[in-house]
Coordinates of C-alpha atoms and ligand atoms in Angstrom, one line a residue:
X2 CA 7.4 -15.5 115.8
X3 CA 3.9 -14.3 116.8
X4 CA 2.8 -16.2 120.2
X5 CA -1.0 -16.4 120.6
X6 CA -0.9 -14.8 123.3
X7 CA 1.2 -13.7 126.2
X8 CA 0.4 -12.7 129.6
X9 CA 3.7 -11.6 131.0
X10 CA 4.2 -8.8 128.5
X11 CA 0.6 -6.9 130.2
X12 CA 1.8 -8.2 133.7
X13 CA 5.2 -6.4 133.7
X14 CA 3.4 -3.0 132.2
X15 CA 1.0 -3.3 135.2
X16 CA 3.7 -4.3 137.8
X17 CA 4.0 -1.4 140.0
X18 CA 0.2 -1.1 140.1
X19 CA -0.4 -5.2 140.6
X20 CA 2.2 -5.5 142.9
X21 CA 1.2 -2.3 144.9
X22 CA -2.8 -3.9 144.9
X23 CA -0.9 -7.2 145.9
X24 CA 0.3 -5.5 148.9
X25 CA -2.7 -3.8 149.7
X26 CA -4.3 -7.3 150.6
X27 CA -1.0 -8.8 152.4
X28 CA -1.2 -5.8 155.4
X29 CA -5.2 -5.9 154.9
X30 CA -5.2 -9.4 156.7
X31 CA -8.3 -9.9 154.8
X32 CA -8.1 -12.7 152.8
X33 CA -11.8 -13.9 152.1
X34 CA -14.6 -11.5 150.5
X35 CA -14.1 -7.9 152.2
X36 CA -13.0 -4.6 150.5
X37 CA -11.3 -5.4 147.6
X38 CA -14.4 -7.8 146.7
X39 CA -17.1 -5.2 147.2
X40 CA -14.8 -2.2 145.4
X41 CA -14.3 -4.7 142.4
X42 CA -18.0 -5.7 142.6
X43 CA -19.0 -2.6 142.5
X44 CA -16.9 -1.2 139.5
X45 CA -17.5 -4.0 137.3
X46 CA -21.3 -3.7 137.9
X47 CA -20.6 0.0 136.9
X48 CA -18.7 -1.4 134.1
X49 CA -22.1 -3.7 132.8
X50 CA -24.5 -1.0 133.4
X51 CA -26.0 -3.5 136.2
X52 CA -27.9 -2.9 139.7
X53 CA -25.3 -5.6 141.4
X54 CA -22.0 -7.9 140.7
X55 CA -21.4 -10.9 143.0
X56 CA -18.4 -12.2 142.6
X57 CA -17.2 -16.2 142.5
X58 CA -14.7 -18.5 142.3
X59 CA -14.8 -19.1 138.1
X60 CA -17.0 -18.5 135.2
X61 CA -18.2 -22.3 135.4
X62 CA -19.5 -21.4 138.5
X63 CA -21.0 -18.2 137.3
X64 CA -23.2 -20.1 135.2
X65 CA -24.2 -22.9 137.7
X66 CA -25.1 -20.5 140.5
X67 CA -26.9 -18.1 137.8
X68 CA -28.7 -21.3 137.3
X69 CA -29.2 -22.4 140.6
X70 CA -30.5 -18.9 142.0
X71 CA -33.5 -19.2 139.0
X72 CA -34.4 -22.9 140.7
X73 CA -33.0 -24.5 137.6
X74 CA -32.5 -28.1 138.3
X75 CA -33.6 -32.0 137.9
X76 CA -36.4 -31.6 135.1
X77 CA -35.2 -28.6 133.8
X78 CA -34.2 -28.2 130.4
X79 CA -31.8 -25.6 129.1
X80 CA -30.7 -24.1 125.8
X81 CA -27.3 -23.6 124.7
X82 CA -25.4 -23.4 121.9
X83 CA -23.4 -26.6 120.4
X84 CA -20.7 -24.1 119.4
X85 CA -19.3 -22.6 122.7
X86 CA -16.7 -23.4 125.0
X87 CA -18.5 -26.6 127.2
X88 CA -18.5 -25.1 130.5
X89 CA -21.9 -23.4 129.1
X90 CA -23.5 -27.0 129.2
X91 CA -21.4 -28.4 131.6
X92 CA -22.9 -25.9 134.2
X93 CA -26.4 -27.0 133.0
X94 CA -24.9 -30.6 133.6
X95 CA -24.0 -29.7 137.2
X96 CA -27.5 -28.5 137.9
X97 CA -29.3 -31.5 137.4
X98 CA -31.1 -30.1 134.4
X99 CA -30.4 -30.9 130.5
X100 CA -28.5 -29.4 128.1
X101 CA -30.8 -29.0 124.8
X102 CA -28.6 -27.9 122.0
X103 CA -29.2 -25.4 119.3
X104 CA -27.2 -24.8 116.2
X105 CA -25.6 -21.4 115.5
X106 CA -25.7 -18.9 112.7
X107 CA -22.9 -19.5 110.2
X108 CA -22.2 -15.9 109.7
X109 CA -22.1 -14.5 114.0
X110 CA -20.7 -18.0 115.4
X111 CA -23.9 -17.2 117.7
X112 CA -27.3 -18.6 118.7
X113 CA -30.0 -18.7 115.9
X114 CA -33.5 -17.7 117.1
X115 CA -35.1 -20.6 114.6
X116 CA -33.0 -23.4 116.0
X117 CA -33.4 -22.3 119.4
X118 CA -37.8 -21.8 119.0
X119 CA -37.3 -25.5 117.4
X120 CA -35.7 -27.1 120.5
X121 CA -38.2 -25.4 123.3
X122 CA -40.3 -28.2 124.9
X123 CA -42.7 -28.4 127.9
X124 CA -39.7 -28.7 130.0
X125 CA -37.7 -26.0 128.5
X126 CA -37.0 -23.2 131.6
X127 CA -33.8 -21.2 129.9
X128 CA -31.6 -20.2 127.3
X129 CA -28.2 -19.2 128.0
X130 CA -26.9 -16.9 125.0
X131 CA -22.9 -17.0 124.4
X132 CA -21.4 -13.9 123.4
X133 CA -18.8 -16.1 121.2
X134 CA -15.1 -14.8 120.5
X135 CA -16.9 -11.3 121.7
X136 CA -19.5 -10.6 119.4
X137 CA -23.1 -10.0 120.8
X138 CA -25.4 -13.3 120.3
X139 CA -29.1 -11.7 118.6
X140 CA -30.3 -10.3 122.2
X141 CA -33.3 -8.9 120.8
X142 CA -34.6 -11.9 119.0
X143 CA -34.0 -14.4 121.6
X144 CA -35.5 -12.2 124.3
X145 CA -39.0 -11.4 122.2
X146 CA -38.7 -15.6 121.8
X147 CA -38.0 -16.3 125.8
X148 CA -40.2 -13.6 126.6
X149 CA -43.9 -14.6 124.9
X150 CA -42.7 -18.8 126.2
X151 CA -42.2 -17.6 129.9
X152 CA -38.5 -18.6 129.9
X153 CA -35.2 -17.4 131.4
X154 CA -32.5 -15.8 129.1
X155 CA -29.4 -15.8 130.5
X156 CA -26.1 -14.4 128.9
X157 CA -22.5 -16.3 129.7
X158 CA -20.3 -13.1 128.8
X159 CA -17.0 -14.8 129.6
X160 CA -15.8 -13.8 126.1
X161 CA -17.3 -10.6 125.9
X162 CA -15.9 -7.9 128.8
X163 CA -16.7 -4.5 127.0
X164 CA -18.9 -5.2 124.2
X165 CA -22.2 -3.6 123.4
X166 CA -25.6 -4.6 122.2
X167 CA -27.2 -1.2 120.5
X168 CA -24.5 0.6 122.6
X169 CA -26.0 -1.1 126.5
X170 CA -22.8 -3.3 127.4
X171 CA -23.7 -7.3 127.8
X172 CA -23.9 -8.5 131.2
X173 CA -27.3 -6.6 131.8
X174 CA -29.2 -7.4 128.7
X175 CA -31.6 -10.3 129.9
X176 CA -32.1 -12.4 133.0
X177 CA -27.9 -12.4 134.9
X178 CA -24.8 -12.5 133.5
X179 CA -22.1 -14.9 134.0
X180 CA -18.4 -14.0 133.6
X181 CA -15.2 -15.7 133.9
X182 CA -12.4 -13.3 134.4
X183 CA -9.5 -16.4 133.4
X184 CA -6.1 -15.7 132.7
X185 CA -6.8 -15.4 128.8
X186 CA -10.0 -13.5 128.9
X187 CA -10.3 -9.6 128.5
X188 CA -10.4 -9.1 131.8
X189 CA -7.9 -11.6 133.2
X190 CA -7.1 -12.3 136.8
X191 CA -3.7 -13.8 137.3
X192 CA -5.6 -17.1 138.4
X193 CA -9.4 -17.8 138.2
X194 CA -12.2 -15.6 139.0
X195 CA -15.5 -15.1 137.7
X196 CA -19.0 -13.0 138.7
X197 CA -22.9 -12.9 138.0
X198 CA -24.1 -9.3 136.8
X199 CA -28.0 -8.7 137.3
X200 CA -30.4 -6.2 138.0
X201 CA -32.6 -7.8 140.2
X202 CA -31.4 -7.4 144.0
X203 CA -33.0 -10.2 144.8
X204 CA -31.3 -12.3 143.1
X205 CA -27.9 -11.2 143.7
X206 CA -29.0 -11.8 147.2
X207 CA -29.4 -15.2 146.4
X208 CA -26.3 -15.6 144.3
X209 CA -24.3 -14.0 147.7
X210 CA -25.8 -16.8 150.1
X211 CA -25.2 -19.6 147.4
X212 CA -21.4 -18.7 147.4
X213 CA -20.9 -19.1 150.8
X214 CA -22.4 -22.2 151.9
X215 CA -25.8 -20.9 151.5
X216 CA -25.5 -19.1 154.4
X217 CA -27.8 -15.7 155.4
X218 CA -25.7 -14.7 158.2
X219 CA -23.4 -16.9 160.3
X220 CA -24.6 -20.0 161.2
X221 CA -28.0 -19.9 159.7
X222 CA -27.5 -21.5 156.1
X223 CA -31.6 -21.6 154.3
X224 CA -29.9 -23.3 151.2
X225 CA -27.5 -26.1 150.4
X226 CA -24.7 -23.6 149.0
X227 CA -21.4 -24.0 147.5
X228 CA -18.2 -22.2 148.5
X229 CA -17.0 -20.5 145.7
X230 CA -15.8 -16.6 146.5
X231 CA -14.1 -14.1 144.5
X232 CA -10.5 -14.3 146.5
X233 CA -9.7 -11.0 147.5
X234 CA -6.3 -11.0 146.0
X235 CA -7.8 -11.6 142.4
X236 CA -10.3 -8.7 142.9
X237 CA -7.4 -6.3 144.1
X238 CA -5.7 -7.4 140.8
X239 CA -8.9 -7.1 138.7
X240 CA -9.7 -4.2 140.2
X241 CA -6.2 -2.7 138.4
X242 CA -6.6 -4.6 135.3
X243 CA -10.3 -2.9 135.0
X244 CA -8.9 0.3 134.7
X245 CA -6.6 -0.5 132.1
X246 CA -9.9 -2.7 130.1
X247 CA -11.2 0.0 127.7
X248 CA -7.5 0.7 126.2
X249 CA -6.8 -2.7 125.8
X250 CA -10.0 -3.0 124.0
X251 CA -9.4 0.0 122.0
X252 CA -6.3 -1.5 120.7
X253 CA -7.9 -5.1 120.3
X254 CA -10.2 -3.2 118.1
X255 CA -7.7 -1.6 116.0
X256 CA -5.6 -4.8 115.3
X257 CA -8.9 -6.6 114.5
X258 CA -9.9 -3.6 112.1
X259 CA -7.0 -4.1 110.2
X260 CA -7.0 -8.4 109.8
X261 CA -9.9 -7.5 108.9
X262 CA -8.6 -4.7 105.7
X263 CA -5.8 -7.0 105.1
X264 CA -7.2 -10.5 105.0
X265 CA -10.1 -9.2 102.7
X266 CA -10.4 -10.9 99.5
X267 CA -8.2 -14.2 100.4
X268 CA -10.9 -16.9 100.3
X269 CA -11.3 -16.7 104.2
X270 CA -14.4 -16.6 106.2
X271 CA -14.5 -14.0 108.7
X272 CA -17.0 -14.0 111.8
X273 CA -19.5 -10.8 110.9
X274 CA -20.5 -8.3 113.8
X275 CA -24.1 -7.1 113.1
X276 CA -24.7 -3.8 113.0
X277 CA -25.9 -3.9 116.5
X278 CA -23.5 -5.1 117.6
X279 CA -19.6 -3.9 119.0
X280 CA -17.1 -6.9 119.3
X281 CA -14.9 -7.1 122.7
X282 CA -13.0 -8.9 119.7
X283 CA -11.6 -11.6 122.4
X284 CA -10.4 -13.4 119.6
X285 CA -10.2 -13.0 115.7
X286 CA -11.5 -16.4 113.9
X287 CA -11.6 -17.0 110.4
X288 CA -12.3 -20.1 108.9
X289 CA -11.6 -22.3 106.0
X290 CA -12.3 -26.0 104.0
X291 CA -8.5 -26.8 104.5
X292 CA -8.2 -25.1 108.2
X293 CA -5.7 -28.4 109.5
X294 CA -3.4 -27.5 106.6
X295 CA -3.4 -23.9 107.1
X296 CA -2.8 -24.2 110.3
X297 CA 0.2 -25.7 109.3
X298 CA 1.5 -23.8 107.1
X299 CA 0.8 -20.8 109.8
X300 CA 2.8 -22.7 112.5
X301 CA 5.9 -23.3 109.7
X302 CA 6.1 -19.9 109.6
X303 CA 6.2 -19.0 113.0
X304 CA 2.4 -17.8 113.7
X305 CA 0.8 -19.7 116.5
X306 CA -2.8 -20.3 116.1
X307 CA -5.2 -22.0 118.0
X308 CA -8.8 -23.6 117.5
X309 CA -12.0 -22.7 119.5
X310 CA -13.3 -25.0 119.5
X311 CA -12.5 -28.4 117.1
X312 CA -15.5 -30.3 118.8
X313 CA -18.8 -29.2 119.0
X314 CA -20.2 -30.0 122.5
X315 CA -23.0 -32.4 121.9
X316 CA -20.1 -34.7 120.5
X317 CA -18.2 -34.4 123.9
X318 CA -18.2 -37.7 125.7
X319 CA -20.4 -36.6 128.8
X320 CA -23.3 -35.8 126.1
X321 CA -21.9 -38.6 123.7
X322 CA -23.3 -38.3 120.3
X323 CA -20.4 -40.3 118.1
X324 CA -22.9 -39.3 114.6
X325 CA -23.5 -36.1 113.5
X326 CA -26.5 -34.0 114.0
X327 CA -28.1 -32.7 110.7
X328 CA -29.9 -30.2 113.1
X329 CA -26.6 -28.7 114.5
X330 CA -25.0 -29.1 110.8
X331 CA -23.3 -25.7 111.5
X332 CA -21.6 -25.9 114.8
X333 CA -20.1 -29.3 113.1
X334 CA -19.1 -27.4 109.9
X335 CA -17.5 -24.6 111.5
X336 CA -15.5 -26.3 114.9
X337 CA -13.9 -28.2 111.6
X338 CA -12.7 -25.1 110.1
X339 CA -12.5 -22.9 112.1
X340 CA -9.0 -20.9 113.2
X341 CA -8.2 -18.3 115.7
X342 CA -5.4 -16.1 115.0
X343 CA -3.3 -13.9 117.4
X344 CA -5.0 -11.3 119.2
X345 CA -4.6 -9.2 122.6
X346 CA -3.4 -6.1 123.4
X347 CA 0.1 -5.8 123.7
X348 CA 0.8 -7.1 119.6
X349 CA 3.1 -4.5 118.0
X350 CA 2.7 -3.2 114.9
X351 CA 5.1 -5.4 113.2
X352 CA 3.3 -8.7 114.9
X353 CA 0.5 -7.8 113.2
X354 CA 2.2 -7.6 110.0
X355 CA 3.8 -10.7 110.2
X356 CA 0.4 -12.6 111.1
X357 CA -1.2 -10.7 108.0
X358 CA 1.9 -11.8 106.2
X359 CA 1.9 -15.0 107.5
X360 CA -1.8 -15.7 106.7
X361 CA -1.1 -14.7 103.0
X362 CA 1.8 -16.4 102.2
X363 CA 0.5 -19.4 103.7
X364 CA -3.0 -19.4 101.6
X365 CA -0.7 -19.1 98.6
X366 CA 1.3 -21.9 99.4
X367 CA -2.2 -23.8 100.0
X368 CA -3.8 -22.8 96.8
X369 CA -0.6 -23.6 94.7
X370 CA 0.5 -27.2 96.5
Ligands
PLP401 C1 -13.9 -19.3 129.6 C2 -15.3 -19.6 129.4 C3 -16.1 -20.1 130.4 C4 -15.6 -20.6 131.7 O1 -14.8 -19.9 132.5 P1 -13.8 -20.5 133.6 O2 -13.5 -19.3 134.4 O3 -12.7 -21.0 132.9 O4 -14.6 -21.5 134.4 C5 -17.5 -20.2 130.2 N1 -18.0 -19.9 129.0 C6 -17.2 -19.5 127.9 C7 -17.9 -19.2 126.6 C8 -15.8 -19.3 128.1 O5 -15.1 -18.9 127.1

């Protein structure tokens, strides 16, 4: 049986190390922001290539106070993909600005430049690029379009932890980067967490006063802010799981590499990494016409799959388009066939085997039904 994933297996390799961070922070008596925060801030800003990391509550928030510290708000428009998880247009939501959506390249899963340059308005003030399932979104075109229109491009790497853009890690690649450090992601707290990687001092100054209450020192709060801090306890757990990141990529990588060799061939779809670009490979989807049935099929033989995502965010009730959208044709295609297979770190050899097995015994049974 091949689980999609599970978390227990990395917590009990890390448990002298998590549980020796966990008591670090029960005799430290510091339970909001301090140490651990700034030690983990630091690090993972090391880890993006970035001036500064401010760390948050989640990687919604990330977004929202990324938005909020550019004055993004009532007015506003924003561009985001309609194929991403929705807390990308949720957070533009939350703002008071509007999500304008874009359709994505069938090949990458990510932004394309020509649907994005065909949604800018008078009112347009950002585009947030999604580093989807871990690969890169097209940095360099988006950024020569945002660039010559005067607008923001901002990067939401929850997906992403590690991977590279012509070798600079994402994170640092345009205007702020927003994280989520959830349970499932890369880099997973055991609980939520998120951050906001810039350059710009500035603005991480802002992003520091908008976590906590919008407040400049105590008593004296400039801004309407939100409270939403990196706990302490997360960031003394992330701060473990960090140095463990790069091997769990590495090994990501490798079982990626070879669903890749071994599902050549079958009739599949597979999500193409530019040249570019190097995948975090947070998760390994393929897609195909009869996805629901392969699925299936998948599941009778024991390997759990999951979809990201089955509906495309402009047909989400809060932005309620019921019809579909001949401009966003690909985003509709693909959350209907696409299918994510089992991937993180800990897979033995023999899970792999018995995915790639699974995968080609149950095309088989498809093709001959
Ligand atoms: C997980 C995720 C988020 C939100 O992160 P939370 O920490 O769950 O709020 C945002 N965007 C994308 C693309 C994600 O995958």
């Amino acid at each position: 049986m091949a689980r999609f994933f599970d978390l227990a297996q990395q917590c009990r390799l890390l448990e002298e190390e998590l549980t020796e961070a966990f008591r670090r922070v029960l005799v430290s008596g510091t339970f909001v922001l301090g140490s651990e925060v700034q030690r983990f801030e630091r690090a993972f800003a090391a880890f993006c290539g970035t001036a500064d990391c401010v760390g948050v509550g989640n990687g919604l928030d990330a977004i929202e106070l990324l938005l909020r510290a550019h004055g993004v708000g009532p007015g506003d428009e924003v561009i985001v993909p309609a194929f991403t998880f929705v807390a990308t247009a949720f957070a533009v939501s939350l703002v008071g600005a509007k999500p304008v959506f874009a359709d994505v390249d069938a090949q990458t899963c990510n932004l394309d430049p020509a649907s994005v340059a065909a949604a800018v308005t008078p009112r347009t003030r950002a585009v947030i690029a999604v580093h989807l399932y871990g690969v890169p979104a097209p940095m360099e075109p988006l950024a020569a379009l945002t660039r010559s229109r005067g607008l923001l491009l901002l990067e939401d790497c929850a997906q992403a932890h590690g991977a590279r853009y012509h070798g600079r890690p994402t994170g640092g690649l345009a205007d702020g980067g927003a994280h989520s450090f959830y349970p499932t992601k890369n880099l997973g707290a055991l609980g939520d967490a998120g951050a906001i990687t810039t350059q710009d001092a500035a603005l991480a100054e802002r992003l520091r006063q908008l976590r906590s209450y919008g407040q400049r020192e105590k008593y004296v709060h400039p801004t309407l802010g939100r409270n939403s801090r990196l706990d302490p306890l997360q960031a003394a757990l992330l701060n473990v799981k960090l140095g463990h990141l790069d091997s769990f990529n590495l090994r990501r990588a490798e079982i990626a590499e070879t669903y890749r060799r071994r599902l050549a061939g079958l009739g599949l779809g597979m999500q193409q990494v530019p040249p570019e670009c190097s995948s975090a490979h947070h998760l390994f989807v393929v897609w195909h016409p009869r996805r629901d049935a392969l699925r299936t099929a998948l599941e009778a033989r024991g390997v759990e799959t999951l979809v990201h995502y089955p509906v495309p965010v402009h047909h989400q009730a809060p932005y309620g388009h019921p019809t579909a959208n001949p401009a966003l044709a690909v985003a509709e295609r693909l959350s209907s066939q696409v299918l994510s297979l089992p991937l993180y770190p800990e897979m033995n050899d023999l899970d792999v085997a018995g995915v790639v097995d699974g995968v080609q015994a149950s095309l088989e049974a498809l093709a001959n039904a």
